[in-house]
Amino acid sequence: MARHVIAKVEELDIGKSKLVKVAGRDIALFNVKGEFFAIANRCPHEGADLCRGQVVGLAEADEPGKVRMTRHGELVRCPWHGWEFDIRTGKSWCDPARTRVKSFDVSVAKGGALTEGPYQAETFPVSIDEDYVVVEI
Amino acid sequence: MDTAVTQQRSMLSQLGAIDCDVHPDAPGREDLLPYFDDYWREIVTTRDVDRLELTNFPTRTKPFFREDWKATEGKGVEKLRKNLLDPYGLKYAILNCVTAVHAIYDPYLATAVCRATNDWLKAEWLDRDPRLRASLVLPMQNPEAAVEEIERFADDKRFVQVLTLCMGEMPLGRRTYWPVYEAAQRHGFALGVHAGSAYRHAPSQSGFLSYLAEDYVHQVQGFAAQVGSFVSEGVLGKFPDMKIVLIESGVSWLPGQMWRMSKDWRGARIEIPWVKESPSALVRRQIRMTTQPFDAPRDPAELERIIEHLDCDDMLLFSTDYPHAQFEGEAAIPAGFPERLIDRLVRENALATYPRLED
Amino acid sequence: MDQAVLDKNTKADAKLGIVDCDIHPAFGSPAELAKFLPVRWRDHLADYGQRSANPVVGTLPYPRMTPGNGMRRDSWPPNGGPPASDLAFLQEQLLDPLGIEYGILQPLAAGSSTLNQELGAAMCAAVNDWQLDKWTGPDPRLKASICVTQEDVPAALAEIEARIGDRSFAQIAIPPRTIEPAGRRRYWPIYEAAEHYDMPIGMHSAAYGQHANSGAGWLDFYIEEHYAFSHSLQSVVTSMVFEGVFERFPKLKLVVVEGGFAWAAPLMWRLDKQWERMRSEVPHVKRPPSEYIRENVWFTTQPIEEPENNRHLLDTLRWVGADRLMFSTDYPHWDFDDPRYAFKVPLSPTERVQIFRDNAKRVYRLP
Ligand code: FES
């Protein structure tokens, strides 16, 4: 387990996603209402890049024609066949038990705190005053 | 008679088999006249409402009346007894009267003919043999009247199902029909969807077909469209206690459609968010199919594979599709049908599908 | 039960050299096509538009699930323009990484569904020119379709005659939703020419037609329409068999495109049974329908069916036959199949070569 600094907080707006390559993995990083989440980038269906999917809410209905939208910005819809994944957990909406992508622990830390300790910034220059997204792999 | 035939016969009677698709002779005007009131008697006589037979389902043609059965002496119930009820030792036979009533445009005439047909079924068939059960013929052209017809027969438990066609005016999932389903569910009727087209629309996306053989092949498309419609319009979730029986559908086309719909649902479910489970799961819970015809490969060993693809031991209901020429001799149960499911096939599944049917 | 997800062992065989039987090229802008149209029709389009049986103008009556009328979200070229309108990006995203040796172009904006048939013929000719100019010329991996107006048979024949000498064209394309069933005699001259020139007829699912998309009327949802596409293909096969097309043109090759293929086996069983039952109605059909299909018809694989239990697809493959299947991606549409991962069951090396390459090479006569 190591912690990797993968992005500056300010480079990823709310509702946006980004592909990061870290420790040999492709990871899709999302900013959900100011919170950061990271899941494996590769869709388990046919391999599309989830970082290129649409960030959406959850459409639900108990009655035909009576639809409500909840959980705005918390799901990503695969750019190919549209399977929805919960950005927080990596679980697919349609088959959460069996169809899921790995999700990674993400935290935000000040650059100052990152200069010491077990952090790996790899090719990433860290400056003391800014906030960074850190993923644990 | 060879031993296999004798065995199948005695097995069916031992198990108390329920035949879920038996066709009475389609009634003509002469048959129905006693059951019309004076206005409608005048109308059907003066305006030549006579031979009520669907072009798409012509019951008097060769494929629709097996030669050996046709040759039997007698008519009506008597003939049915000789050909089917006695030799197969059936506990029940469910009569599905497929007539041109579905194709009539005038909603009031359609209603009158439905009412007469149901009264005729009761008097000429149900009252004459205790083994007979029937489907109510409904005027789907007039959903309000269809509901009334369900209410009219709610207390006669010998009517166990309401009947419509796989190719009518509109996809059957439409809300227009929901009051009919509400009434059917409330009284414990199953919804029977039978092969046949009212020719409101061409049976193919390229128009009307030249031959009856092609037309019959196309019934599958009608059934498949209805399965898609029931799933996506939310009918299955809305009326969870009503089983939908696909009658004379061919069976083996369904797994492929379930696979496709379930795949598509994962990506397209936002179009129909009220469908919260995969279409396959919904279909397995609520859709049932009669087993003649069963479009299976020549090798009986392959049948078990199709049953495995259906992956639902409750789905199949035994039927002969009498008097249509679907199978040779007495081999009503498709060759290769797994032993372990026979009980369910010939009896248990029907009892679970038709709550009005008493064990 | 298996998972409906990637099997790590299903590896791409990059060296194989795949034939993709379904690629949809797009115009960068309408002007691209206008260049190939006579002034008379350019003016007509500007003044009256292109009328079709689609009830709404400029978009689809069953809205798709993704922008661009159902495109893969990652398929917009970085240099602008709609998906599959930029050759360089098509090469970069599709042909090169997936090892596609040949790709069959299936233009969807052709004139075959245009109600004004004279305009339709002009559109078809223009689309055919455009395919050569923009696609097959610059990248010979791509093969064009001779788009024709099947409802105006003499015009279709003239277009076939005009193009047939150019081996950049690999098939004659007509939509499956013809006005009359595809086996009817009015279309036979097209089949006769196809057989004569040994060109397959490609029938690709069409988004609109002049008859309802089910025998019970128009369906309500896209998820229903999407499956009903396969029905139009089933009707083509049924009609061509029962009208005796393959009896009359025994060497005719028919490719049905974009309907999946799990339905093909039950259809063959049903056709054989009904043929036996009603043989005297169709005395001109001499053999069981499945025999014609096994000689004259091929099915492209996309959108591939995905059973909950992956292994059930093995039965389907056995029933349909690997010799009848040809791989297709449907790029750049949302229901795209990736050759590396579409089949979630193991294929034998022979099946793999047949489905991904050799069947198509033979059918389209590719070197
Ligand atoms: S590749 Fe993601 S849904 Fe198919």
GROMACS .gro file of N, CA and C and ligand atoms in nm, chain A residues 43-48 50 78-83 85, ligand 1:
model
   46
   43CYS      N    1  -1.384  -0.022  -1.806
   43CYS     CA    2  -1.517  -0.078  -1.784
   43CYS      C    3  -1.510  -0.230  -1.790
   44PRO      N    4  -1.570  -0.297  -1.693
   44PRO     CA    5  -1.561  -0.443  -1.692
   44PRO      C    6  -1.641  -0.511  -1.802
   45HIS      N    7  -1.717  -0.434  -1.875
   45HIS     CA    8  -1.797  -0.497  -1.981
   45HIS      C    9  -1.713  -0.523  -2.105
   46GLU      N   10  -1.678  -0.417  -2.178
   46GLU     CA   11  -1.592  -0.438  -2.294
   46GLU      C   12  -1.471  -0.345  -2.293
   47GLY      N   13  -1.442  -0.288  -2.179
   47GLY     CA   14  -1.314  -0.220  -2.167
   47GLY      C   15  -1.309  -0.072  -2.199
   48ALA      N   16  -1.422  -0.004  -2.213
   48ALA     CA   17  -1.418   0.139  -2.244
   48ALA      C   18  -1.358   0.218  -2.127
   50LEU      N   19  -1.378   0.458  -1.848
   50LEU     CA   20  -1.484   0.521  -1.767
   50LEU      C   21  -1.460   0.669  -1.744
   78CYS      N   22  -2.098   0.457  -1.860
   78CYS     CA   23  -1.990   0.416  -1.951
   78CYS      C   24  -2.009   0.479  -2.088
   79PRO      N   25  -1.900   0.528  -2.148
   79PRO     CA   26  -1.913   0.599  -2.277
   79PRO      C   27  -1.958   0.510  -2.392
   80TRP      N   28  -1.954   0.381  -2.376
   80TRP     CA   29  -2.000   0.293  -2.483
   80TRP      C   30  -2.144   0.247  -2.461
   81HIS      N   31  -2.162   0.145  -2.379
   81HIS     CA   32  -2.297   0.084  -2.369
   81HIS      C   33  -2.379   0.138  -2.253
   82GLY      N   34  -2.325   0.239  -2.187
   82GLY     CA   35  -2.409   0.312  -2.092
   82GLY      C   36  -2.433   0.248  -1.957
   83TRP      N   37  -2.362   0.144  -1.923
   83TRP     CA   38  -2.382   0.087  -1.789
   83TRP      C   39  -2.343   0.193  -1.686
   85PHE      N   40  -2.218   0.321  -1.318
   85PHE     CA   41  -2.137   0.280  -1.203
   85PHE      C   42  -2.144   0.387  -1.096
  864FES     S1   43  -1.783  -0.116  -2.223
  864FES    FE1   44  -1.875  -0.016  -2.059
  864FES     S2   45  -2.079  -0.067  -2.076
  864FES    FE2   46  -1.989  -0.178  -2.234
   0.00000   0.00000   0.00000
